[in-house]
PDB file of C-alpha atoms and ligand atoms in Angstrom:
ATOM      1  CA  MET A   1     -20.372 -20.940  -2.692  1.00 73.00           C
ATOM      2  CA  ASP A   2     -18.882 -21.363   0.785  1.00 90.00           C
ATOM      3  CA  ARG A   3     -17.825 -17.769   1.087  1.00 91.00           C
ATOM      4  CA  ALA A   4     -16.294 -17.886   4.582  1.00 93.00           C
ATOM      5  CA  GLY A   5     -14.342 -20.998   3.575  1.00 95.00           C
ATOM      6  CA  LEU A   6     -13.068 -19.299   0.438  1.00 97.00           C
ATOM      7  CA  ILE A   7     -11.841 -16.289   2.450  1.00 97.00           C
ATOM      8  CA  GLU A   8     -10.093 -18.601   4.919  1.00 97.00           C
ATOM      9  CA  ARG A   9      -8.411 -20.610   2.139  1.00 97.00           C
ATOM     10  CA  THR A  10      -7.361 -17.374   0.432  1.00 97.00           C
ATOM     11  CA  LYS A  11      -5.787 -16.154   3.679  1.00 97.00           C
ATOM     12  CA  ALA A  12      -3.868 -19.435   4.040  1.00 96.00           C
ATOM     13  CA  PHE A  13      -2.684 -19.250   0.409  1.00 95.00           C
ATOM     14  CA  VAL A  14      -1.480 -15.652   0.718  1.00 94.00           C
ATOM     15  CA  LYS A  15       0.095 -16.183   4.131  1.00 93.00           C
ATOM     16  CA  GLY A  16       2.091 -19.108   2.720  1.00 91.00           C
ATOM     17  CA  SER A  17       3.144 -17.114  -0.334  1.00 89.00           C
ATOM     18  CA  LEU A  18       4.367 -14.171   1.780  1.00 88.00           C
ATOM     19  CA  GLU A  19       6.514 -16.327   4.057  1.00 85.00           C
ATOM     20  CA  GLY A  20       9.803 -14.443   4.543  1.00 76.00           C
ATOM     21  CA  ALA A  21       8.592 -11.266   2.804  1.00 74.00           C
ATOM     22  CA  GLU A  22      10.283  -8.000   3.757  1.00 67.00           C
ATOM     23  CA  GLY A  23       8.897  -6.460   6.979  1.00 64.00           C
ATOM     24  CA  GLY A  24       6.972  -3.507   5.566  1.00 58.00           C
ATOM     25  CA  HIS A  25       5.269  -5.565   2.946  1.00 71.00           C
ATOM     26  CA  ASP A  26       4.367  -8.850   4.479  1.00 86.00           C
ATOM     27  CA  TRP A  27       1.365 -10.872   5.582  1.00 92.00           C
ATOM     28  CA  SER A  28       0.620  -8.405   8.402  1.00 93.00           C
ATOM     29  CA  HIS A  29       0.324  -5.577   5.811  1.00 94.00           C
ATOM     30  CA  THR A  30      -2.133  -7.730   3.898  1.00 95.00           C
ATOM     31  CA  GLN A  31      -4.140  -8.390   7.065  1.00 96.00           C
ATOM     32  CA  ARG A  32      -4.294  -4.658   7.882  1.00 97.00           C
ATOM     33  CA  VAL A  33      -5.380  -3.775   4.345  1.00 97.00           C
ATOM     34  CA  HIS A  34      -8.064  -6.472   4.536  1.00 98.00           C
ATOM     35  CA  ARG A  35      -9.339  -5.172   7.895  1.00 98.00           C
ATOM     36  CA  THR A  36      -9.332  -1.547   6.692  1.00 98.00           C
ATOM     37  CA  ALA A  37     -11.120  -2.587   3.483  1.00 98.00           C
ATOM     38  CA  LEU A  38     -13.825  -4.244   5.614  1.00 98.00           C
ATOM     39  CA  LEU A  39     -14.199  -0.987   7.589  1.00 98.00           C
ATOM     40  CA  LEU A  40     -14.450   1.096   4.397  1.00 98.00           C
ATOM     41  CA  LEU A  41     -16.976  -1.375   2.925  1.00 98.00           C
ATOM     42  CA  GLU A  42     -19.343  -0.529   5.799  1.00 98.00           C
ATOM     43  CA  GLY A  43     -19.785   2.972   4.417  1.00 93.00           C
ATOM     44  CA  GLU A  44     -20.005   2.149   0.695  1.00 97.00           C
ATOM     45  CA  ARG A  45     -21.937   0.109  -1.851  1.00 97.00           C
ATOM     46  CA  ALA A  46     -19.472  -2.307  -3.445  1.00 98.00           C
ATOM     47  CA  ASP A  47     -18.976  -5.998  -4.250  1.00 98.00           C
ATOM     48  CA  ALA A  48     -17.617  -7.081  -0.874  1.00 98.00           C
ATOM     49  CA  LEU A  49     -16.351 -10.493  -2.032  1.00 98.00           C
ATOM     50  CA  VAL A  50     -14.340  -8.941  -4.870  1.00 98.00           C
ATOM     51  CA  VAL A  51     -12.919  -6.316  -2.500  1.00 98.00           C
ATOM     52  CA  GLU A  52     -11.981  -8.892   0.140  1.00 98.00           C
ATOM     53  CA  LEU A  53     -10.288 -11.236  -2.349  1.00 98.00           C
ATOM     54  CA  ALA A  54      -8.367  -8.416  -4.000  1.00 97.00           C
ATOM     55  CA  ALA A  55      -7.329  -6.960  -0.619  1.00 97.00           C
ATOM     56  CA  LEU A  56      -5.966 -10.337   0.435  1.00 97.00           C
ATOM     57  CA  MET A  57      -4.126 -10.960  -2.850  1.00 95.00           C
ATOM     58  CA  HIS A  58      -3.012  -7.442  -3.838  1.00 93.00           C
ATOM     59  CA  ASP A  59       0.629  -7.914  -2.773  1.00 90.00           C
ATOM     60  CA  LEU A  60       1.018 -11.589  -3.651  1.00 87.00           C
ATOM     61  CA  ALA A  61       4.065 -10.848  -5.785  1.00 74.00           C
ATOM     62  CA  ASP A  62       5.418  -7.307  -5.599  1.00 64.00           C
ATOM     63  CA  SER A  63       7.115  -6.405  -8.882  1.00 54.00           C
ATOM     64  CA  LYS A  64       9.942  -4.727  -6.930  1.00 58.00           C
ATOM     65  CA  PHE A  65      11.016  -8.207  -5.834  1.00 62.00           C
ATOM     66  CA  HIS A  66      10.288 -10.078  -9.080  1.00 63.00           C
ATOM     67  CA  ASN A  67      12.431  -8.318 -11.680  1.00 62.00           C
ATOM     68  CA  GLY A  68       9.701  -5.785 -12.362  1.00 67.00           C
ATOM     69  CA  ASP A  69       7.147  -8.416 -13.408  1.00 69.00           C
ATOM     70  CA  GLU A  70       3.966  -6.439 -12.698  1.00 69.00           C
ATOM     71  CA  ALA A  71       1.617  -9.166 -13.924  1.00 78.00           C
ATOM     72  CA  LEU A  72       2.879 -12.056 -11.767  1.00 82.00           C
ATOM     73  CA  GLY A  73       0.563 -11.314  -8.813  1.00 85.00           C
ATOM     74  CA  GLY A  74      -2.477 -11.312 -11.076  1.00 88.00           C
ATOM     75  CA  ARG A  75      -1.472 -14.610 -12.681  1.00 91.00           C
ATOM     76  CA  LEU A  76      -0.998 -16.281  -9.282  1.00 92.00           C
ATOM     77  CA  ALA A  77      -4.359 -14.957  -8.082  1.00 95.00           C
ATOM     78  CA  GLU A  78      -6.063 -16.147 -11.269  1.00 95.00           C
ATOM     79  CA  GLY A  79      -4.695 -19.662 -10.889  1.00 95.00           C
ATOM     80  CA  PHE A  80      -5.708 -19.840  -7.246  1.00 96.00           C
ATOM     81  CA  LEU A  81      -9.259 -18.582  -7.846  1.00 97.00           C
ATOM     82  CA  ARG A  82      -9.713 -20.973 -10.771  1.00 96.00           C
ATOM     83  CA  ASP A  83      -8.624 -23.886  -8.545  1.00 96.00           C
ATOM     84  CA  GLN A  84     -11.146 -22.714  -5.949  1.00 96.00           C
ATOM     85  CA  GLY A  85     -13.973 -22.807  -8.492  1.00 96.00           C
ATOM     86  CA  VAL A  86     -14.600 -19.043  -8.298  1.00 96.00           C
ATOM     87  CA  GLY A  87     -16.600 -17.757 -11.281  1.00 96.00           C
ATOM     88  CA  ALA A  88     -14.857 -16.222 -14.270  1.00 96.00           C
ATOM     89  CA  ALA A  89     -16.444 -12.781 -13.797  1.00 97.00           C
ATOM     90  CA  THR A  90     -15.384 -12.463 -10.150  1.00 97.00           C
ATOM     91  CA  THR A  91     -11.913 -13.773 -10.970  1.00 97.00           C
ATOM     92  CA  ALA A  92     -11.489 -11.287 -13.815  1.00 96.00           C
ATOM     93  CA  GLN A  93     -12.543  -8.405 -11.570  1.00 96.00           C
ATOM     94  CA  VAL A  94     -10.095  -9.414  -8.833  1.00 96.00           C
ATOM     95  CA  VAL A  95      -7.204  -9.814 -11.295  1.00 94.00           C
ATOM     96  CA  GLU A  96      -7.982  -6.435 -12.871  1.00 93.00           C
ATOM     97  CA  LEU A  97      -8.075  -4.758  -9.446  1.00 94.00           C
ATOM     98  CA  ILE A  98      -4.765  -6.273  -8.361  1.00 91.00           C
ATOM     99  CA  GLY A  99      -3.163  -4.912 -11.521  1.00 88.00           C
ATOM    100  CA  THR A 100      -4.441  -1.365 -11.186  1.00 86.00           C
ATOM    101  CA  MET A 101      -4.405  -0.637  -7.456  1.00 75.00           C
ATOM    102  CA  SER A 102      -0.771   0.187  -6.778  1.00 55.00           C
ATOM    103  CA  PHE A 103       0.485   3.741  -6.326  1.00 46.00           C
ATOM    104  CA  ARG A 104       3.339   3.130  -8.745  1.00 52.00           C
ATOM    105  CA  HIS A 105       0.812   2.214 -11.388  1.00 53.00           C
ATOM    106  CA  GLY A 106      -0.866   5.585 -10.863  1.00 52.00           C
ATOM    107  CA  LEU A 107       2.365   7.536 -11.343  1.00 50.00           C
ATOM    108  CA  GLY A 108       2.572   9.255 -14.668  1.00 46.00           C
ATOM    109  CA  GLU A 109      -1.064   8.646 -15.559  1.00 49.00           C
ATOM    110  CA  GLY A 110      -3.212  11.508 -16.718  1.00 53.00           C
ATOM    111  CA  PRO A 111      -6.788  12.051 -15.541  1.00 62.00           C
ATOM    112  CA  GLY A 112      -8.462   8.781 -16.427  1.00 68.00           C
ATOM    113  CA  THR A 113     -11.898   7.326 -16.066  1.00 76.00           C
ATOM    114  CA  GLU A 114     -13.601   7.294 -12.676  1.00 86.00           C
ATOM    115  CA  PRO A 115     -12.343   4.255 -10.707  1.00 90.00           C
ATOM    116  CA  SER A 116     -14.870   1.659  -9.566  1.00 95.00           C
ATOM    117  CA  MET A 117     -15.948   1.745  -5.917  1.00 97.00           C
ATOM    118  CA  GLU A 118     -14.103  -1.557  -5.420  1.00 97.00           C
ATOM    119  CA  LEU A 119     -10.853   0.025  -6.663  1.00 96.00           C
ATOM    120  CA  LYS A 120     -11.428   3.154  -4.571  1.00 95.00           C
ATOM    121  CA  ILE A 121     -11.808   1.109  -1.377  1.00 97.00           C
ATOM    122  CA  LEU A 122      -8.715  -0.986  -2.126  1.00 96.00           C
ATOM    123  CA  GLN A 123      -6.542   2.004  -2.977  1.00 95.00           C
ATOM    124  CA  ASP A 124      -7.721   3.810   0.139  1.00 96.00           C
ATOM    125  CA  ALA A 125      -7.014   0.808   2.375  1.00 97.00           C
ATOM    126  CA  ASP A 126      -3.566   0.178   0.854  1.00 95.00           C
ATOM    127  CA  ARG A 127      -2.584   3.852   0.998  1.00 95.00           C
ATOM    128  CA  LEU A 128      -3.802   4.251   4.586  1.00 98.00           C
ATOM    129  CA  ASP A 129      -1.384   1.506   5.632  1.00 97.00           C
ATOM    130  CA  ALA A 130       1.520   3.605   4.316  1.00 97.00           C
ATOM    131  CA  MET A 131       0.472   6.476   6.623  1.00 98.00           C
ATOM    132  CA  GLY A 132       0.508   7.154  10.365  1.00 98.00           C
ATOM    133  CA  ALA A 133       2.456   5.163  12.944  1.00 98.00           C
ATOM    134  CA  VAL A 134       2.345   1.970  10.907  1.00 97.00           C
ATOM    135  CA  GLY A 135       3.346   3.857   7.766  1.00 97.00           C
ATOM    136  CA  ILE A 136       6.374   5.340   9.548  1.00 98.00           C
ATOM    137  CA  ALA A 137       7.401   1.889  10.774  1.00 96.00           C
ATOM    138  CA  ARG A 138       7.014   0.431   7.284  1.00 94.00           C
ATOM    139  CA  ALA A 139       9.052   3.212   5.670  1.00 95.00           C
ATOM    140  CA  PHE A 140      12.040   2.668   7.970  1.00 96.00           C
ATOM    141  CA  SER A 141      11.688  -1.081   7.674  1.00 91.00           C
ATOM    142  CA  TYR A 142      11.831  -0.753   3.882  1.00 90.00           C
ATOM    143  CA  GLY A 143      14.735   1.714   4.114  1.00 93.00           C
ATOM    144  CA  GLY A 144      16.633  -0.723   6.324  1.00 92.00           C
ATOM    145  CA  PHE A 145      15.959  -3.567   3.925  1.00 88.00           C
ATOM    146  CA  LYS A 146      17.418  -1.380   1.148  1.00 91.00           C
ATOM    147  CA  ASN A 147      20.292  -0.219   3.379  1.00 94.00           C
ATOM    148  CA  ARG A 148      19.302   3.433   3.000  1.00 95.00           C
ATOM    149  CA  ALA A 149      20.241   6.321   5.293  1.00 97.00           C
ATOM    150  CA  LEU A 150      17.576   7.524   7.725  1.00 98.00           C
ATOM    151  CA  HIS A 151      18.092  11.113   6.675  1.00 98.00           C
ATOM    152  CA  ASP A 152      20.600  13.254   4.775  1.00 97.00           C
ATOM    153  CA  PRO A 153      20.020  17.038   4.726  1.00 95.00           C
ATOM    154  CA  ASN A 154      22.247  17.239   1.625  1.00 96.00           C
ATOM    155  CA  VAL A 155      19.898  15.101  -0.455  1.00 94.00           C
ATOM    156  CA  PRO A 156      16.733  17.157  -0.980  1.00 92.00           C
ATOM    157  CA  PRO A 157      13.438  15.363  -1.642  1.00 90.00           C
ATOM    158  CA  ASP A 158      12.115  15.297  -5.204  1.00 87.00           C
ATOM    159  CA  PRO A 159       8.318  15.185  -5.066  1.00 79.00           C
ATOM    160  CA  ASN A 160       7.981  15.231  -8.864  1.00 82.00           C
ATOM    161  CA  MET A 161       9.771  11.967  -9.675  1.00 82.00           C
ATOM    162  CA  ASP A 162       8.471  10.001 -12.631  1.00 82.00           C
ATOM    163  CA  LYS A 163       7.763   6.283 -12.397  1.00 77.00           C
ATOM    164  CA  GLN A 164      11.285   5.233 -13.388  1.00 80.00           C
ATOM    165  CA  ALA A 165      13.041   7.648 -11.003  1.00 81.00           C
ATOM    166  CA  TYR A 166      10.723   6.545  -8.174  1.00 79.00           C
ATOM    167  CA  LYS A 167      11.559   2.877  -8.741  1.00 74.00           C
ATOM    168  CA  SER A 168      15.316   3.383  -8.890  1.00 79.00           C
ATOM    169  CA  SER A 169      15.600   6.019  -6.133  1.00 82.00           C
ATOM    170  CA  THR A 170      18.240   5.414  -3.448  1.00 87.00           C
ATOM    171  CA  ALA A 171      17.341   8.501  -1.416  1.00 94.00           C
ATOM    172  CA  PRO A 172      17.252   8.546   2.406  1.00 97.00           C
ATOM    173  CA  THR A 173      14.049   7.326   4.025  1.00 97.00           C
ATOM    174  CA  ILE A 174      12.969  10.745   5.346  1.00 98.00           C
ATOM    175  CA  ASN A 175      12.716  11.880   1.707  1.00 97.00           C
ATOM    176  CA  HIS A 176      10.080   9.208   1.109  1.00 96.00           C
ATOM    177  CA  PHE A 177       7.714  11.179   3.359  1.00 97.00           C
ATOM    178  CA  TYR A 178       7.950  14.232   1.112  1.00 96.00           C
ATOM    179  CA  GLU A 179       7.987  12.229  -2.117  1.00 94.00           C
ATOM    180  CA  LYS A 180       5.057   9.963  -1.319  1.00 94.00           C
ATOM    181  CA  LEU A 181       3.665   9.621   2.189  1.00 97.00           C
ATOM    182  CA  LEU A 182       2.582  13.252   2.709  1.00 97.00           C
ATOM    183  CA  LEU A 183       0.870  13.217  -0.701  1.00 96.00           C
ATOM    184  CA  LEU A 184      -1.410  10.302   0.160  1.00 97.00           C
ATOM    185  CA  LYS A 185      -3.916  12.290   2.253  1.00 98.00           C
ATOM    186  CA  ASP A 186      -5.222  14.085  -0.824  1.00 97.00           C
ATOM    187  CA  GLN A 187      -5.561  10.863  -2.816  1.00 95.00           C
ATOM    188  CA  MET A 188      -8.263   9.282  -0.654  1.00 97.00           C
ATOM    189  CA  HIS A 189     -11.617   8.530  -2.269  1.00 96.00           C
ATOM    190  CA  THR A 190     -14.066   7.486   0.460  1.00 98.00           C
ATOM    191  CA  PRO A 191     -15.232   9.709   3.353  1.00 98.00           C
ATOM    192  CA  THR A 192     -14.098   7.196   5.981  1.00 98.00           C
ATOM    193  CA  ALA A 193     -10.609   7.001   4.459  1.00 98.00           C
ATOM    194  CA  LYS A 194     -10.394  10.800   4.269  1.00 98.00           C
ATOM    195  CA  ARG A 195     -11.125  10.998   7.982  1.00 98.00           C
ATOM    196  CA  LEU A 196      -8.545   8.328   8.905  1.00 98.00           C
ATOM    197  CA  ALA A 197      -5.982   9.837   6.519  1.00 98.00           C
ATOM    198  CA  ALA A 198      -6.274  13.283   8.142  1.00 98.00           C
ATOM    199  CA  GLN A 199      -5.390  11.789  11.550  1.00 98.00           C
ATOM    200  CA  ARG A 200      -2.495   9.735  10.167  1.00 98.00           C
ATOM    201  CA  HIS A 201      -1.174  12.693   8.166  1.00 98.00           C
ATOM    202  CA  ALA A 202      -1.139  14.920  11.273  1.00 98.00           C
ATOM    203  CA  PHE A 203       0.779  12.238  13.165  1.00 98.00           C
ATOM    204  CA  MET A 204       3.421  11.999  10.414  1.00 98.00           C
ATOM    205  CA  LEU A 205       3.886  15.787  10.439  1.00 98.00           C
ATOM    206  CA  GLU A 206       4.368  15.675  14.209  1.00 98.00           C
ATOM    207  CA  PHE A 207       6.895  12.850  13.800  1.00 98.00           C
ATOM    208  CA  LEU A 208       8.861  14.746  11.116  1.00 98.00           C
ATOM    209  CA  ASP A 209       8.892  17.915  13.171  1.00 98.00           C
ATOM    210  CA  ARG A 210      10.331  16.094  16.177  1.00 98.00           C
ATOM    211  CA  PHE A 211      12.741  14.012  14.059  1.00 98.00           C
ATOM    212  CA  LEU A 212      14.249  17.092  12.385  1.00 97.00           C
ATOM    213  CA  LYS A 213      14.538  18.911  15.717  1.00 97.00           C
ATOM    214  CA  GLU A 214      16.345  15.967  17.293  1.00 97.00           C
ATOM    215  CA  TRP A 215      18.567  15.702  14.206  1.00 97.00           C
ATOM    216  CA  GLU A 216      19.685  19.310  14.727  1.00 95.00           C
ATOM    217  CA  GLY A 217      20.304  18.696  18.414  1.00 95.00           C
ATOM    218  CA  LYS A 218      17.459  20.999  19.350  1.00 87.00           C
ATOM    219  CA  GLU A 219      15.155  20.583  22.309  1.00 80.00           C
TER     220      GLU A 219
HETATM  221  P1  ADP B   1       2.168  -1.155  -1.751  1.00 81.88           P
HETATM  222  O1  ADP B   1       2.690  -2.252  -2.611  1.00 81.88           O
HETATM  223  O2  ADP B   1       1.693  -1.615  -0.412  1.00 81.88           O
HETATM  224  O3  ADP B   1       1.193  -0.288  -2.443  1.00 81.88           O
HETATM  225  P2  ADP B   1       4.822  -0.011  -1.941  1.00 81.88           P
HETATM  226  O4  ADP B   1       5.315  -1.282  -2.496  1.00 81.88           O
HETATM  227  O5  ADP B   1       4.960   1.214  -2.753  1.00 81.88           O
HETATM  228  O6  ADP B   1       3.330  -0.144  -1.436  1.00 81.88           O
HETATM  229  O7  ADP B   1       5.526   0.241  -0.562  1.00 81.88           O
HETATM  230  C1  ADP B   1       5.433  -0.668   0.497  1.00 81.88           C
HETATM  231  C2  ADP B   1       5.872   0.030   1.764  1.00 81.88           C
HETATM  232  O8  ADP B   1       7.233   0.380   1.647  1.00 81.88           O
HETATM  233  C3  ADP B   1       5.106   1.321   2.040  1.00 81.88           C
HETATM  234  O9  ADP B   1       4.887   1.487   3.404  1.00 81.88           O
HETATM  235  C4  ADP B   1       6.024   2.379   1.502  1.00 81.88           C
HETATM  236  O10 ADP B   1       5.880   3.615   2.169  1.00 81.88           O
HETATM  237  C5  ADP B   1       7.365   1.764   1.772  1.00 81.88           C
HETATM  238  N1  ADP B   1       8.318   2.264   0.794  1.00 81.88           N
HETATM  239  C6  ADP B   1       8.274   2.156  -0.546  1.00 81.88           C
HETATM  240  N2  ADP B   1       9.305   2.812  -1.125  1.00 81.88           N
HETATM  241  C7  ADP B   1      10.006   3.348  -0.102  1.00 81.88           C
HETATM  242  C8  ADP B   1      11.180   4.147   0.000  1.00 81.88           C
HETATM  243  N3  ADP B   1      11.834   4.553  -1.095  1.00 81.88           N
HETATM  244  N4  ADP B   1      11.615   4.509   1.229  1.00 81.88           N
HETATM  245  C9  ADP B   1      10.953   4.132   2.333  1.00 81.88           C
HETATM  246  N5  ADP B   1       9.838   3.367   2.330  1.00 81.88           N
HETATM  247  C10 ADP B   1       9.387   2.989   1.126  1.00 81.88           C
HETATM  248 NI1   NI B   2      -0.038  -3.149  -0.300  1.00 81.88          NI
END
């Protein structure tokens, strides 16, 4: 199989599909997740082709923007990989990974079986992109898209939301840090991701500290 060609054609397919996607969740997010996945792959034993394909196609069709259809992305990926002549086993692995890797999917799940290394790398890469400077930018981009307030001291964060409450939340964007972004550091699997997450977490805390001081009119 022409592996490099397949990766290039996958990039073109995803880039075309994400044309006009909302700013926090677009082709550039996919590119960053792909690059971070490549970095994490350096430190781990995993099926690199499966990881790369799933990283590129993991946000093909976000259910938030498709009437909650959580299987659409997997179906699109399956059709594309079949057209490309990718083997059934690889295709099935990629489709399975796309379905299971999202944070929302993990909400409300009890302790399950140990995830595969491929899933660990993908979850780490996707979650890292919600942290740090880029994560802050994405959160406010998403909040703007949803017309949410930056901050409202009268609406306290609820870090224990269930899946349904999380999906339908209209809370200010600052709350999202306490409800999700500050929890991500402790969800990393690989040593490299843990190291990167610690740096990005510290930067978010520094940002929040300064934001809340400025909000109060303090120095
Ligand atoms: P992904 O599909 O990449 O796993 P999500 O769809 O959950 O992630 O979120 C995409 C981006 O939008 C992330 O950066 C996330 O922090 C941000 N986001 C999601 N929900 C909210 C929210 N309620 N307020 C602010 N940002 C949000
Ligand atoms: Ni993503």
